[in-house]
Coordinates of C-alpha atoms and ligand atoms in Angstrom, one line a residue:
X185 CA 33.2 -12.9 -17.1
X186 CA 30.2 -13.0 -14.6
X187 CA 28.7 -9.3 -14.3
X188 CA 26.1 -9.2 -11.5
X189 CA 23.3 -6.9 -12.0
X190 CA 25.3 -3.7 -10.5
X191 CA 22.3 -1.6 -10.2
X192 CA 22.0 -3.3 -6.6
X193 CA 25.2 -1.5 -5.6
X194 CA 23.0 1.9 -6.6
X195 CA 20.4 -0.1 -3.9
X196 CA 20.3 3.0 -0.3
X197 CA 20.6 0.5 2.6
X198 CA 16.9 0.5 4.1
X199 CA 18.2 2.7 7.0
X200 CA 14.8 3.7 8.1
X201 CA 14.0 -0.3 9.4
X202 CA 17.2 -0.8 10.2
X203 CA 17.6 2.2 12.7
X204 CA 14.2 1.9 14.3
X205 CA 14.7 -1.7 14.8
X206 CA 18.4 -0.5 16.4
X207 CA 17.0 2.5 18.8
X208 CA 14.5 -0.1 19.7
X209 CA 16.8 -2.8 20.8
X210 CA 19.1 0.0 22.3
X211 CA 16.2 1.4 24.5
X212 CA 15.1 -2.0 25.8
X213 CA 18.9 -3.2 26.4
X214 CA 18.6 0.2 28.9
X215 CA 15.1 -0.5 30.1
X216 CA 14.3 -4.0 30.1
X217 CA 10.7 -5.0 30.7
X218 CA 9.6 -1.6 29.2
X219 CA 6.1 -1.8 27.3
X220 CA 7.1 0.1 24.4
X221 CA 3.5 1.3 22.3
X222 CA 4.0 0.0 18.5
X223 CA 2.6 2.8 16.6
X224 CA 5.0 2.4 13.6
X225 CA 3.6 -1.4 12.2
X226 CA 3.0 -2.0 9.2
X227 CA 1.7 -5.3 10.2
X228 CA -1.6 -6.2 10.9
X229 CA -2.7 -7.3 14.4
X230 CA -5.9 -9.1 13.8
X231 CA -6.1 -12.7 12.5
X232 CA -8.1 -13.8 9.7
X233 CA -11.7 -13.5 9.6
X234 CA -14.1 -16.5 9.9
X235 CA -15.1 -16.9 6.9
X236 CA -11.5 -16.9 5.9
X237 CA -10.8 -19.5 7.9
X238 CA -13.1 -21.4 7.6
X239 CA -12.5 -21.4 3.5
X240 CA -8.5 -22.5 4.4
X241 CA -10.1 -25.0 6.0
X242 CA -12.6 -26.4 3.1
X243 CA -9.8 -25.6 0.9
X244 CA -7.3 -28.0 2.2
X245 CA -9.9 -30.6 2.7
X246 CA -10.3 -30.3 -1.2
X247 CA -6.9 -31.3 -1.8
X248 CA -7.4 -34.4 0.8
X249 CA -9.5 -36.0 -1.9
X250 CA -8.9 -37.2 -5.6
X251 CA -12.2 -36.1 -6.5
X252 CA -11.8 -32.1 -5.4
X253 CA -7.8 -32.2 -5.4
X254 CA -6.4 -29.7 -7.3
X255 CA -2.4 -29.5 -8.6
X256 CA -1.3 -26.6 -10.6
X257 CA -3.2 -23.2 -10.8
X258 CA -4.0 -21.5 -13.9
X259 CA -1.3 -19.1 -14.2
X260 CA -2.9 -16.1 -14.5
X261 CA -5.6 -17.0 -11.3
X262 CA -8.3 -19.4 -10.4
X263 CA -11.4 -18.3 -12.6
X264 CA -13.3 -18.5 -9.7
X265 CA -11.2 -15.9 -8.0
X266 CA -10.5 -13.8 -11.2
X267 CA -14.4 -13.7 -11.6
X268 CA -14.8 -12.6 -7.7
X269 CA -12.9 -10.0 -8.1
X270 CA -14.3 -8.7 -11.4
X271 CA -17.7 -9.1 -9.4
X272 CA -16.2 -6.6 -6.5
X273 CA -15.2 -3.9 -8.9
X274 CA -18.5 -4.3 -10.7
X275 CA -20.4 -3.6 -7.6
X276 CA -18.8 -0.6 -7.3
X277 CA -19.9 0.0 -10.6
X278 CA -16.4 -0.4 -12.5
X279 CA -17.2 -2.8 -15.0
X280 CA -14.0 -5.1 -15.4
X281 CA -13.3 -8.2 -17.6
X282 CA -12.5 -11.4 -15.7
X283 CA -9.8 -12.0 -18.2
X284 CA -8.4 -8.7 -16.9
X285 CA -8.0 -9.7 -13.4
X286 CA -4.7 -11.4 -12.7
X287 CA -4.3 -13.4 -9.4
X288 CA -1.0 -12.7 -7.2
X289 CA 0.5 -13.7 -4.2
X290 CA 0.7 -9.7 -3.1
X291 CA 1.0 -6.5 -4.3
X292 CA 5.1 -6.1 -3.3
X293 CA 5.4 -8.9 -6.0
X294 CA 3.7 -7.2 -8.7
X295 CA 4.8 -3.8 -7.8
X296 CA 8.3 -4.9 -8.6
X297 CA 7.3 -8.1 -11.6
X298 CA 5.2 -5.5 -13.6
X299 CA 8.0 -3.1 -14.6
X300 CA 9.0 -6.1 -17.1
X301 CA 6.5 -4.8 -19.2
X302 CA 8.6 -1.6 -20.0
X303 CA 10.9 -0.8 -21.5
X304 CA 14.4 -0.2 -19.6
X305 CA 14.9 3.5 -21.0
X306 CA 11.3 4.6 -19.6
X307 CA 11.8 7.3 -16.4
X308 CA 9.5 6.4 -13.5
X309 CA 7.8 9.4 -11.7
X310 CA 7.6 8.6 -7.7
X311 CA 5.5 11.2 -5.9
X312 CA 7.4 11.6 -2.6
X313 CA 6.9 10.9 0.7
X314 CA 6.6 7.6 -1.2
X315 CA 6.7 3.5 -0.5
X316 CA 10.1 2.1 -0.7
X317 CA 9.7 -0.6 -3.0
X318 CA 8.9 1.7 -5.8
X319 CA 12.2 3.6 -5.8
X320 CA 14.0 0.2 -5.0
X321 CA 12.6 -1.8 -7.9
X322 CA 13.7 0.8 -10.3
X323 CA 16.5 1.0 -8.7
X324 CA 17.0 -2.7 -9.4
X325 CA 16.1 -2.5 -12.5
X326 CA 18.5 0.4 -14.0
X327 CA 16.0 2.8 -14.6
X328 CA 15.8 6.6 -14.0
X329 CA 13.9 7.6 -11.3
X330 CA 12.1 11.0 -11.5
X331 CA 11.2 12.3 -7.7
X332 CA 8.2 14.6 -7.2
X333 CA 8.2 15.8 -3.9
X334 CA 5.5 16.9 -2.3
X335 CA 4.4 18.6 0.9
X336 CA 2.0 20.2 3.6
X337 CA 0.6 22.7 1.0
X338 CA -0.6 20.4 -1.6
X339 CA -1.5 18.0 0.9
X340 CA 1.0 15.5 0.1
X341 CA -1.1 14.8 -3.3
X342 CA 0.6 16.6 -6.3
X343 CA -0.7 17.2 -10.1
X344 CA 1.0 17.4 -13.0
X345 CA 2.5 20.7 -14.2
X346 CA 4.4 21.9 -17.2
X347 CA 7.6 20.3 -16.3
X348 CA 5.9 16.9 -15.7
X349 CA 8.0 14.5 -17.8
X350 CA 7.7 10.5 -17.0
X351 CA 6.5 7.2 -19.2
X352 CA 5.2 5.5 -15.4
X353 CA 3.6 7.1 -12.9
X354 CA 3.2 5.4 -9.6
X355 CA -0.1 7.0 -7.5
X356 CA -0.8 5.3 -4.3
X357 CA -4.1 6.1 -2.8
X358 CA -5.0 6.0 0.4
X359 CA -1.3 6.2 0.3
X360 CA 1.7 4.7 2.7
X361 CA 3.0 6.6 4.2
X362 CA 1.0 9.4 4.3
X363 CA -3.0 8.7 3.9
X364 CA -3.7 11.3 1.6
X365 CA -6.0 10.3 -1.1
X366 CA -6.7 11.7 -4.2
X367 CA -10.2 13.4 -4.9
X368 CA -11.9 12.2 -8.3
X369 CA -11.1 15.4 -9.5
X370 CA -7.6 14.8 -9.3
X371 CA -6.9 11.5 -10.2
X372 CA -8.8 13.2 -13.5
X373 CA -5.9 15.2 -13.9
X374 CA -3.2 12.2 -13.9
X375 CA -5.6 10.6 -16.2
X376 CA -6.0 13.1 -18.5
X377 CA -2.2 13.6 -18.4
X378 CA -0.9 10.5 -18.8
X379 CA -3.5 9.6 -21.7
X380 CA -2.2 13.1 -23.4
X381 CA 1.2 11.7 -22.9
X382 CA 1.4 8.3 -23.6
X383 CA 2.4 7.7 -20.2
X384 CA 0.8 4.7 -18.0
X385 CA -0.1 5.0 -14.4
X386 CA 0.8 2.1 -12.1
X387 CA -2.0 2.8 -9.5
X388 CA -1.2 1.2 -6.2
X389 CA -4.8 0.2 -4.4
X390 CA -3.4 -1.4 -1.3
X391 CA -5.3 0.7 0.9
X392 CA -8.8 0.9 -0.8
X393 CA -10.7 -0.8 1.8
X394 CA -10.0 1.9 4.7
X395 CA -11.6 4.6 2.4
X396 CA -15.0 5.9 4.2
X397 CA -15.6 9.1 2.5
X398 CA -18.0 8.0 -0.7
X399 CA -16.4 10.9 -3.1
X400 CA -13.2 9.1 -3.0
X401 CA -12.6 6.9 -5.8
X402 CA -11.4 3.5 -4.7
X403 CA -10.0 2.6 -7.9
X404 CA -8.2 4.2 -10.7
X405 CA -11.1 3.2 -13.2
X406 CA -13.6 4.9 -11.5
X407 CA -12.2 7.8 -13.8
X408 CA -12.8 8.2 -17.4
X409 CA -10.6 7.2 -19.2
X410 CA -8.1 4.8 -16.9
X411 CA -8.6 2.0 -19.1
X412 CA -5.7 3.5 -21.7
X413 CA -3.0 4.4 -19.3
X414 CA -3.6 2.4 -16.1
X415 CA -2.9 -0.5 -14.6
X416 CA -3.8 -1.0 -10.8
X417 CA -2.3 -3.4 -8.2
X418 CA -4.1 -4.5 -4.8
X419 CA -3.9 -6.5 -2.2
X420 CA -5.9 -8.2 0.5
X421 CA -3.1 -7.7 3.4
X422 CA -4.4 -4.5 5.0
X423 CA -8.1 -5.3 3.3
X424 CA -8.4 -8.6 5.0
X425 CA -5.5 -9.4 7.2
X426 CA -3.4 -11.5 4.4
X427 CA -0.1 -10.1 5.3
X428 CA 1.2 -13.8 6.0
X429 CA -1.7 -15.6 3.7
X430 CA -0.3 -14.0 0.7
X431 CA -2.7 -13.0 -1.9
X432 CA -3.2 -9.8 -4.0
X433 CA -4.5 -9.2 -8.0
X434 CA -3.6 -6.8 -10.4
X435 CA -6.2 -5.0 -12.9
X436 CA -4.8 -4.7 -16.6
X437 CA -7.9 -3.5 -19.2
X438 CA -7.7 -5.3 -22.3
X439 CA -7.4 -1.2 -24.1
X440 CA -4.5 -0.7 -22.8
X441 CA -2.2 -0.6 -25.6
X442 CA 1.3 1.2 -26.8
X443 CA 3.2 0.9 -30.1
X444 CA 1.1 -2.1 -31.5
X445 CA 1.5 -4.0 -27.8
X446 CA -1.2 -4.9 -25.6
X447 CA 0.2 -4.9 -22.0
X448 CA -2.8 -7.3 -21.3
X449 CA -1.5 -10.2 -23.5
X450 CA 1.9 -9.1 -22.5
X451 CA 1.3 -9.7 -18.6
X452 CA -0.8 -13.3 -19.4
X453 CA 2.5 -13.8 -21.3
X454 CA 4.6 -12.9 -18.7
X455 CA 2.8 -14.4 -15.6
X456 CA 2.7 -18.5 -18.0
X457 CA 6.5 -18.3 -18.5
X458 CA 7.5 -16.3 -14.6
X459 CA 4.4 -18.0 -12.3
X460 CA 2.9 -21.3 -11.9
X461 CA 0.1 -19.7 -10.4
X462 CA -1.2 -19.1 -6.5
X463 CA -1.7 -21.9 -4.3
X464 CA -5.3 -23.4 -4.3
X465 CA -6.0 -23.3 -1.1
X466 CA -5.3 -19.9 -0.7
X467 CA -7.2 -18.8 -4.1
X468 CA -10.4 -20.2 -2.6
X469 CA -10.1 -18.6 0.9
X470 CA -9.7 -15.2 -0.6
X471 CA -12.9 -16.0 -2.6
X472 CA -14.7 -15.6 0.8
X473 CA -13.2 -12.0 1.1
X474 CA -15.7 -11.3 -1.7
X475 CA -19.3 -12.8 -0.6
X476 CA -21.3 -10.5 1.8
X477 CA -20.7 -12.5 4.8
X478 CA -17.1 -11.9 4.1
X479 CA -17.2 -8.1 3.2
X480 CA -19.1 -8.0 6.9
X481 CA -16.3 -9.7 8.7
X482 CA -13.4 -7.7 7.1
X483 CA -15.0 -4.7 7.6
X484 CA -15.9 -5.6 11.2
X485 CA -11.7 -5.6 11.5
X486 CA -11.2 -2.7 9.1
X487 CA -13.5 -0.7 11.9
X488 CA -11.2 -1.7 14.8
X489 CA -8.2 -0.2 12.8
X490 CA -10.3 2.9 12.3
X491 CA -11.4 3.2 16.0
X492 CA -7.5 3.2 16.6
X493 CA -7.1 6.1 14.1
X494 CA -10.0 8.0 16.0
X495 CA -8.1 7.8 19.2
X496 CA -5.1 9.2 17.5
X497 CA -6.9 11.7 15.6
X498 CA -8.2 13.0 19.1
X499 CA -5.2 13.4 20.4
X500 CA -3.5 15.5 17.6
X501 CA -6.8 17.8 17.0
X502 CA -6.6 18.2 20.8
X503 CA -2.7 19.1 20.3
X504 CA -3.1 21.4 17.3
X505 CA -0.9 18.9 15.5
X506 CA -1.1 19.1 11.9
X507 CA -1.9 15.8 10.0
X508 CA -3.5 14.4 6.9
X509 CA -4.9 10.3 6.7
X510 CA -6.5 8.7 9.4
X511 CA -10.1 9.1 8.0
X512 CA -9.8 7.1 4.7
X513 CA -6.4 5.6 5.7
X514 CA -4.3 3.2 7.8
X515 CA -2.2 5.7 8.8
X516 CA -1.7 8.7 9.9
X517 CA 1.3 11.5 9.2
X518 CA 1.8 14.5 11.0
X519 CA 4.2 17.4 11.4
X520 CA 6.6 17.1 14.4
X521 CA 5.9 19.5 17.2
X522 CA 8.1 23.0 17.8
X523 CA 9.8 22.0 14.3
X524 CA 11.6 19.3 15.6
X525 CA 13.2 17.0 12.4
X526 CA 11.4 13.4 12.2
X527 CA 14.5 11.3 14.3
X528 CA 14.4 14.3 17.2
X529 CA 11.2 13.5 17.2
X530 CA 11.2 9.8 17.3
X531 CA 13.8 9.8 19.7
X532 CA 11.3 12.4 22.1
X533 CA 8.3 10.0 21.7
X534 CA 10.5 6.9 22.8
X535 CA 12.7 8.2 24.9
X536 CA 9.7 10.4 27.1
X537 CA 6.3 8.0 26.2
X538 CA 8.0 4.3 24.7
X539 CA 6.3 5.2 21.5
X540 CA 7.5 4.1 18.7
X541 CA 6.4 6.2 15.2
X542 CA 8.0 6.3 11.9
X543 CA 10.1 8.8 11.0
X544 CA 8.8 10.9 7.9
X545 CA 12.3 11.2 6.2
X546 CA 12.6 7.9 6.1
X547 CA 10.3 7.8 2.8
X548 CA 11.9 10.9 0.6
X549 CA 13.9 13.6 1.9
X550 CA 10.6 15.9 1.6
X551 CA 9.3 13.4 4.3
X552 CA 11.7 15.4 6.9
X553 CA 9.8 17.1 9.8
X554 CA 7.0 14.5 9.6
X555 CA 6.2 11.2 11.6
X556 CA 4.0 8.0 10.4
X557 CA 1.5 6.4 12.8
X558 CA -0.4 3.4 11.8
X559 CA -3.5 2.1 13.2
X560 CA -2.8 -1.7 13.0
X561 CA -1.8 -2.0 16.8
X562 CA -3.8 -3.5 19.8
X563 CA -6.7 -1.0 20.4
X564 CA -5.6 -1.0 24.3
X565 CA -2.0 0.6 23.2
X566 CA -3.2 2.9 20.8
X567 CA -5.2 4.5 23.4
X568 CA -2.5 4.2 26.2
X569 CA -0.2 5.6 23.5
X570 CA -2.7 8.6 22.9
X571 CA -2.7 8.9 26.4
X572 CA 0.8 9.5 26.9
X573 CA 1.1 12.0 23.3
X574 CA -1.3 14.0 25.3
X575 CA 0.9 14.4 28.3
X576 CA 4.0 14.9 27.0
X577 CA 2.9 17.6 24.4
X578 CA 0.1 19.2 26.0
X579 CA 1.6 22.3 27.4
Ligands
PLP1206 N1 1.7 -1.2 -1.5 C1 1.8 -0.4 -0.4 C2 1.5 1.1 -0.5 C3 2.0 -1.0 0.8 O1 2.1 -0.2 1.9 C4 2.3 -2.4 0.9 C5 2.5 -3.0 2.2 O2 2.7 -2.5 3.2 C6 2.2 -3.1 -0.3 C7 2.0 -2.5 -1.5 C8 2.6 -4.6 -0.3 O3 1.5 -5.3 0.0 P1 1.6 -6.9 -0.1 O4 1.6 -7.4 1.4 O5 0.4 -7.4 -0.8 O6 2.8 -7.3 -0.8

C-alpha cells in the first residue's frame, strides 16, 4: 500500500500568512480604497539594478546564437559564477575554493535540499524567534526539532550552555525576523561548540549585505575554525533584488568531514543526480552582482532599504520603543507598546494607522509580545507610516 510521507500531517498550517493576508482582506472589504502602509513585506520593492539588467539582456542574446548558445549548466554552477563568488568572499578576506561554491536558484531551496546530507536521527537546534522554513523542513523530513528560545535579554542571540544538545545548528545572521546579529565573539562560541561536538552549523547569510557595522562578521568563515562544522547558504534576493530572478549559492569547505564522509563530495554528488543546474542566463546576470560597478548599484538600493529603516528607527527611539535590527538588518523587531500581545497589536496599528506589521509570535511562541517591520516598502510609505506610529503612540 501507498504510504505518503506523514510527517506533512505533523506540518502547523502557516497561520501567520494566512491570517494577515485574512485581516487584510477583512479591513479593505470594510474600508475600500484605504491606503494600507505594507510594513510587514518580505518582498523587495526595487527592480533589478542596471547592470543586472543589462547582463539578462547579453545573456539571452548568448543563447540567440550557435556560437555563444549554451544548453545545460554544470550542475554544481557556471565556473564563472562559482569563481565570482569565491572572488567576493576573498575580498573580504575569506579565502574560499571555487570548487566549494555551489550555484542555486535561492537559498529556500538549499535551506530545505541540504538536510539530505544528514542523517534522519540527527536533532536540529532552531534558535527561536526563527524563519519558518527551518522548522518546516525538518518537519518534513521526520526529524526532531530542538527549540532554543530566545529573548529581550540576550538580545534575541543565544550561546550555547551546558544543556546544549543538537548535531545541526541553524544561525541566521542578520537574522529574519529579528535583525539581531551575532558579534565575532559569539559566533566563536557556536564554532567552538559545534567543532567540540561534532555538530555542523547550517549558517544562513541571506542578510549579509545590509550589515554596516565592520565588527560584524558577514560570513560564518570569518571565524576560526568554520571550515569543520559549517556550511553557509546565501542568496542574492534581499542582496540584489533576486526574489523573482532566482539565484542564491551555498559555501561547503572541502574540510568539512564526519565519519570518513566529506559533505563537499557528498553535495557535488547530490546536486549531479537532484539538479541540472541554474539557467544560463541567469548565472551570468548574477555575475554582474560581483564586479564593482555592480556592488555600487546594489548597494545604491541596499541604502534606500536602510533610509527606510532610519525613518522607523526615529520613530521608535522617539517612542521609547524597545527594538533590536534596523542598523545591520532588513528588519526591524520591537516590543509591543503597554504589553500588548503581537495580534492586539497588529490589530491597533491596522485598525488606528492601516499599518500592517508582522506579528512576533508568528515565528516561535517566544516571538509573543513582539512585532516585525521590514524596510523593503516604498520610501514615501515608510515615512507616512512613521508618521502615523508617532501619532497614535505618542502620548
Ligand atoms: N533565509 C532567510 C532568513 C530568509 O528570510 C529568506 C527569504 O525571505 C530566505 C532564506 C530565502 O531566500 P531565497 O529567496 O533565496 O529563497
Amino acid at each position: 500500500m501507498l504510504t505518503p510521507n506523514m510527517n506533512y500531517s505533523h506540518l502547523k498550517s502557516s497561520y501567520l500568512f494566512y491570517n494577515i493576508a485574512k485581516k487584510t482582506r477583512e479591513y479593505l472589504a470594510q474600508h475600500p480604497d484605504t491606503h494600507l502602509y505594507r510594513m510587514g513585506i518580505g518582498d523587495v520593492s526595487l527592480p533589478l539594478c542596471d547592470a543586472v539588467i543589462k547582463g539578462l539582456h547579453k545573456a539571452a542574446d548568448d543563447q540567440a546564437d550557435a556560437a555563444t548558445f549554451n544548453g545545460y549548466m554544470p550542475e554544481c554552477g557556471a565556473p564563472f559564477l562559482r569563481s565570482a563568488v569565491a572572488g567576493y568572499y576573498r575580498g573580504r578576506g575569506v579565502e574560499v575554493d571555487d570548487e566549494e561554491v555551489f550555484i542555486s536558484s535561492g537559498a529556500s531551496d538549499e535551506l530545505g535540499d541540504i538536510l539530505d546530507l544528514f542523517d534522519r536521527s540527527n536533532r536540529s537546534l532552531i534558535i527561536e524567534p526563527a524563519y519558518p522554513a527551518y522548522v518546516d523542513a525538518n518537519v518534513m523530513g521526520g526529524r526532531e526539532i530542538i527549540h532554543l528560545p530566545s529573548s529581550r535579554d540576550n538580545g534575541f542571540l543565544p550561546l550555547p550552555d551546558d544543556d546544549t544538545d543538537a548535531e545541526l545548528i541553524y544561525i541566521c545572521s542578520p537574522n529574519n525576523p529579528t535583525g539581531a546579529v551575532y558579534s565575532r565573539e559569539q559566533l566563536k562560541v557556536w564554532v567552538d561548540w559545534a567543532n567540540a561536538h561534532n555538530s555542523v552549523i547550517i549558517f544562513d547569510g541571506a542578510y549579509e549585505a545590509f550589515i554596516e557595522d565592520e565588527t560584524i562578521p558577514h560570513s560564518i568563515f570569518e571565524i576560526e575554525g568554520a571550515r569543520t562544522c559549517a556550511i553557509e547558504i546565501c542568496s542574492l534576493s534581499k542582496t540584489a533584488g533576486f526574489t523573482g530572478t532566482r539565484l542564491g549559492y551555498t559555501v561547503i569547505p572541502k574540510e568539512l568531514v564526519r565519519c570518513g564522509m566529506n559533505f563537499n563530495e557528498m553535495w557535488v554528488r547530490n546536486r549531479t543526480t537532484k539538479t541540472n543546474g541554474v539557467s544560463y542566463i541567469i548565472q551570468r546576470a548574477a555575475c554582474e552582482v560581483f564586479t564593482e560597478e555592480g556592488q555600487r548599484q546594489i548597494k545604491e538600493n541596499i541604502q534606500v532599504y536602510k533610509k527606510n529603516a532610519r525613518t522607523l528607527m526615529n520613530a521608535l527611539d522617539k517612542l521609547g520603543i524597545w527594538y533590536t535590527g534596523g542598523k545591520n538588518a532588513p528588519y526591524i523587531w520591537l516590543e509591543c507598546p503597554d504589553k500588548m500581545g503581537s495580534w492586539e497589536f497588529f490589530d491597533k496599528l491596522l485598525n488606528e494607522a492601516q499599518i500592517i506589521g508582522t506579528p512576533g509570535a508568528g515565528f516561535g511562541k517566544c516571538g509573543e509580545g513582539y512585532l516585525r517591520f521590514s524596510t523593503f516598502g516604498s520610501p514615501e510609505d515608510t515615512e507616512e507610516a512613521a508618521r502615523r506610529l508617532l501619532e497614535l503612540l505618542d502620548k
